[in-house]
Amino acid sequence: MRDEISAGGVVLFGNAILLLRKFNGDWVLPKGKIELGESHEDTALREVCEETGIKADILKYLGEIHYTYKENWDENKEVHKIVYWYLMQSKNMNTVPQKEEGFIDAKFIHIDRVVAMARYDDEKEIIKVAINEIKKLNEENK
Ligand code: ATP
């Protein structure tokens, strides 16, 4: 079993959250692997920008998810993955999905619809945590 660590963003603009559509139709959050010497925050910001074209600022840390998957080249070898998630804010909606990495679309989806659209249950849970935080921040700013 090998370990893999990634970081990603739940990126907010107005009342909408950024999702990426993979070539197979799945909608996912932007994320990617930590590079040597890089902080989790820097990875999350870099991957959001590389995969979606969005430059965002971190608002707060949301939590981590864990899952395992099987290596393509060997069904018996499992990868244990941890992904650290950050709530981020974007200043604009000008997305540029990274086609070379297999993403065919990047869209801001209204918070009322985004949980239903996301492919993975653990990403749905992180989006719910993010929506709670957004509501708290909105209350504080009233
Ligand atoms: P990264 O975006 O971190 O560079 P990757 O694109 O190399 O990662 P993953 O997105 O982790 O790889 O996908 C590897 C496998 O795990 C795929 O089979 C995918 O379907 C599955 N997977 C991806 N995200 C999740 C998740 N949130 N929960 C469960 N399984 C997932």
CSV table of C-alpha atoms and ligand atoms in Angstrom, one decimal:
chain,number,residue,atom,x,y,z
A,1,MET,CA,0.0,0.0,0.0
A,2,ARG,CA,1.4,3.4,-0.9
A,3,ASP,CA,0.2,6.8,0.4
A,4,GLU,CA,-0.7,9.8,-1.7
A,5,ILE,CA,-1.4,13.3,-0.4
A,6,SER,CA,-3.4,15.9,-2.4
A,7,ALA,CA,-5.0,19.2,-1.6
A,8,GLY,CA,-7.8,21.1,-3.3
A,9,GLY,CA,-10.4,23.9,-3.1
A,10,VAL,CA,-14.1,24.5,-2.6
A,11,VAL,CA,-14.1,27.7,-4.5
A,12,LEU,CA,-16.8,30.2,-3.9
A,13,PHE,CA,-18.1,33.1,-6.2
A,14,GLY,CA,-21.3,34.8,-5.0
A,15,ASN,CA,-23.6,31.9,-4.1
A,16,ALA,CA,-21.9,29.3,-6.4
A,17,ILE,CA,-19.2,26.7,-6.0
A,18,LEU,CA,-16.7,25.6,-8.7
A,19,LEU,CA,-17.0,22.1,-10.1
A,20,LEU,CA,-14.9,20.4,-12.8
A,21,ARG,CA,-16.4,17.9,-15.3
A,22,LYS,CA,-14.2,15.0,-16.2
A,23,PHE,CA,-14.3,13.4,-19.7
A,24,ASN,CA,-16.5,10.6,-18.3
A,25,GLY,CA,-19.1,13.1,-17.2
A,26,ASP,CA,-18.3,13.1,-13.4
A,27,TRP,CA,-18.4,16.5,-11.6
A,28,VAL,CA,-15.5,16.8,-9.1
A,29,LEU,CA,-13.8,19.4,-7.0
A,30,PRO,CA,-10.4,20.7,-8.2
A,31,LYS,CA,-7.4,19.1,-6.4
A,32,GLY,CA,-3.9,17.7,-7.0
A,33,LYS,CA,-0.9,16.1,-5.5
A,34,ILE,CA,1.5,17.9,-3.1
A,35,GLU,CA,4.9,18.6,-4.6
A,36,LEU,CA,8.1,18.4,-2.7
A,37,GLY,CA,8.5,21.3,-0.2
A,38,GLU,CA,5.1,22.8,-1.0
A,39,SER,CA,2.6,23.7,1.7
A,40,HIS,CA,-1.0,22.2,1.6
A,41,GLU,CA,-2.3,25.7,1.0
A,42,ASP,CA,0.0,26.4,-1.9
A,43,THR,CA,-0.8,23.1,-3.5
A,44,ALA,CA,-4.6,23.7,-3.2
A,45,LEU,CA,-4.2,27.2,-4.8
A,46,ARG,CA,-1.9,26.0,-7.5
A,47,GLU,CA,-4.1,23.1,-8.5
A,48,VAL,CA,-7.3,25.2,-8.6
A,49,CYS,CA,-5.5,27.6,-10.9
A,50,GLU,CA,-3.9,24.9,-13.1
A,51,GLU,CA,-7.1,22.9,-13.5
A,52,THR,CA,-9.7,25.6,-13.8
A,53,GLY,CA,-7.8,28.9,-14.6
A,54,ILE,CA,-9.3,30.5,-11.4
A,55,LYS,CA,-7.1,32.5,-9.1
A,56,ALA,CA,-8.6,32.4,-5.6
A,57,ASP,CA,-7.8,33.3,-2.0
A,58,ILE,CA,-8.0,30.9,0.9
A,59,LEU,CA,-10.7,31.7,3.5
A,60,LYS,CA,-10.3,28.7,5.8
A,61,TYR,CA,-9.3,25.1,6.2
A,62,LEU,CA,-12.3,22.8,5.9
A,63,GLY,CA,-11.0,19.3,6.7
A,64,GLU,CA,-9.6,16.1,5.1
A,65,ILE,CA,-11.0,13.1,3.3
A,66,HIS,CA,-9.5,9.6,3.0
A,67,TYR,CA,-10.2,7.0,0.4
A,68,THR,CA,-8.4,4.0,-1.2
A,69,TYR,CA,-8.2,3.0,-4.8
A,70,LYS,CA,-6.5,0.3,-6.8
A,71,GLU,CA,-3.4,1.0,-8.9
A,72,ASN,CA,-4.2,0.7,-12.7
A,73,TRP,CA,-1.2,-1.6,-13.3
A,74,ASP,CA,-1.9,-4.0,-10.4
A,75,GLU,CA,-5.3,-4.8,-9.0
A,76,ASN,CA,-3.7,-6.1,-5.8
A,77,LYS,CA,-1.9,-2.8,-5.0
A,78,GLU,CA,-3.9,-0.2,-3.1
A,79,VAL,CA,-3.3,3.5,-2.8
A,80,HIS,CA,-4.3,5.2,0.5
A,81,LYS,CA,-5.2,8.8,-0.3
A,82,ILE,CA,-5.6,11.9,1.9
A,83,VAL,CA,-7.0,15.1,0.4
A,84,TYR,CA,-6.9,18.4,2.4
A,85,TRP,CA,-9.6,20.8,1.5
A,86,TYR,CA,-9.7,24.6,1.7
A,87,LEU,CA,-12.6,27.1,1.4
A,88,MET,CA,-11.6,29.7,-1.2
A,89,GLN,CA,-13.0,32.8,-2.7
A,90,SER,CA,-12.7,33.8,-6.4
A,91,LYS,CA,-12.8,37.3,-7.7
A,92,ASN,CA,-14.3,36.3,-11.0
A,93,MET,CA,-16.1,33.5,-12.9
A,94,ASN,CA,-13.7,33.2,-15.9
A,95,THR,CA,-12.9,29.5,-15.9
A,96,VAL,CA,-10.5,27.8,-18.3
A,97,PRO,CA,-10.9,24.0,-17.9
A,98,GLN,CA,-7.6,22.1,-18.4
A,99,LYS,CA,-8.4,19.9,-21.4
A,100,GLU,CA,-5.0,18.2,-21.3
A,101,GLU,CA,-5.8,16.8,-17.9
A,102,GLY,CA,-9.1,15.4,-19.0
A,103,PHE,CA,-11.4,18.1,-17.8
A,104,ILE,CA,-14.0,19.2,-20.3
A,105,ASP,CA,-15.8,21.9,-18.3
A,106,ALA,CA,-15.4,24.1,-15.2
A,107,LYS,CA,-18.5,25.8,-13.9
A,108,PHE,CA,-19.7,27.7,-10.8
A,109,ILE,CA,-22.8,25.8,-9.7
A,110,HIS,CA,-25.4,27.4,-7.3
A,111,ILE,CA,-25.1,26.1,-3.7
A,112,ASP,CA,-28.6,24.7,-3.8
A,113,ARG,CA,-27.6,22.3,-6.6
A,114,VAL,CA,-23.9,21.6,-6.1
A,115,VAL,CA,-24.2,18.7,-3.6
A,116,ALA,CA,-26.5,16.7,-5.8
A,117,MET,CA,-24.1,17.2,-8.8
A,118,ALA,CA,-20.9,16.1,-7.1
A,119,ARG,CA,-19.8,12.6,-8.0
A,120,TYR,CA,-18.2,11.4,-4.7
A,121,ASP,CA,-20.0,11.1,-1.3
A,122,ASP,CA,-16.9,12.4,0.5
A,123,GLU,CA,-16.7,15.5,-1.7
A,124,LYS,CA,-20.4,16.0,-1.1
A,125,GLU,CA,-19.7,16.1,2.7
A,126,ILE,CA,-16.8,18.6,2.3
A,127,ILE,CA,-19.1,20.8,0.1
A,128,LYS,CA,-21.8,20.6,2.9
A,129,VAL,CA,-19.1,21.7,5.5
A,130,ALA,CA,-18.2,24.6,3.1
A,131,ILE,CA,-21.8,25.7,2.7
A,132,ASN,CA,-22.2,25.8,6.5
A,133,GLU,CA,-19.1,28.0,6.8
A,134,ILE,CA,-20.3,30.3,4.0
A,135,LYS,CA,-23.7,30.7,5.8
A,136,LYS,CA,-21.8,31.6,9.1
A,137,LEU,CA,-19.6,34.1,7.2
A,138,ASN,CA,-22.6,35.7,5.6
A,139,GLU,CA,-24.3,36.0,9.1
A,140,GLU,CA,-21.2,37.6,10.6
A,141,ASN,CA,-21.1,40.2,7.7
A,142,LYS,CA,-24.8,41.2,8.1
B,1,ATP,P1,-5.1,14.1,-8.1
B,1,ATP,O1,-6.2,15.0,-8.6
B,1,ATP,O2,-5.0,14.2,-6.6
B,1,ATP,O3,-3.8,14.4,-8.8
B,1,ATP,P2,-5.7,11.7,-9.6
B,1,ATP,O4,-6.4,12.4,-10.6
B,1,ATP,O5,-4.3,11.1,-9.9
B,1,ATP,O6,-5.5,12.6,-8.3
B,1,ATP,P3,-7.9,10.5,-8.1
B,1,ATP,O7,-8.7,11.7,-8.5
B,1,ATP,O8,-7.6,10.3,-6.6
B,1,ATP,O9,-6.5,10.5,-8.9
B,1,ATP,O10,-8.5,9.2,-8.7
B,1,ATP,C1,-8.0,7.9,-8.4
B,1,ATP,C2,-9.1,6.9,-8.3
B,1,ATP,O11,-9.8,7.3,-7.1
B,1,ATP,C3,-10.1,6.9,-9.4
B,1,ATP,O12,-10.5,5.6,-9.6
B,1,ATP,C4,-11.3,7.8,-8.9
B,1,ATP,O13,-12.5,7.3,-9.4
B,1,ATP,C5,-11.2,7.5,-7.4
B,1,ATP,N1,-11.6,8.7,-6.6
B,1,ATP,C6,-11.3,10.0,-6.9
B,1,ATP,N2,-11.8,10.8,-6.0
B,1,ATP,C7,-12.5,10.1,-5.1
B,1,ATP,C8,-13.2,10.4,-3.9
B,1,ATP,N3,-13.4,11.6,-3.5
B,1,ATP,N4,-13.7,9.3,-3.2
B,1,ATP,C9,-13.5,8.1,-3.6
B,1,ATP,N5,-12.9,7.7,-4.7
B,1,ATP,C10,-12.3,8.7,-5.5
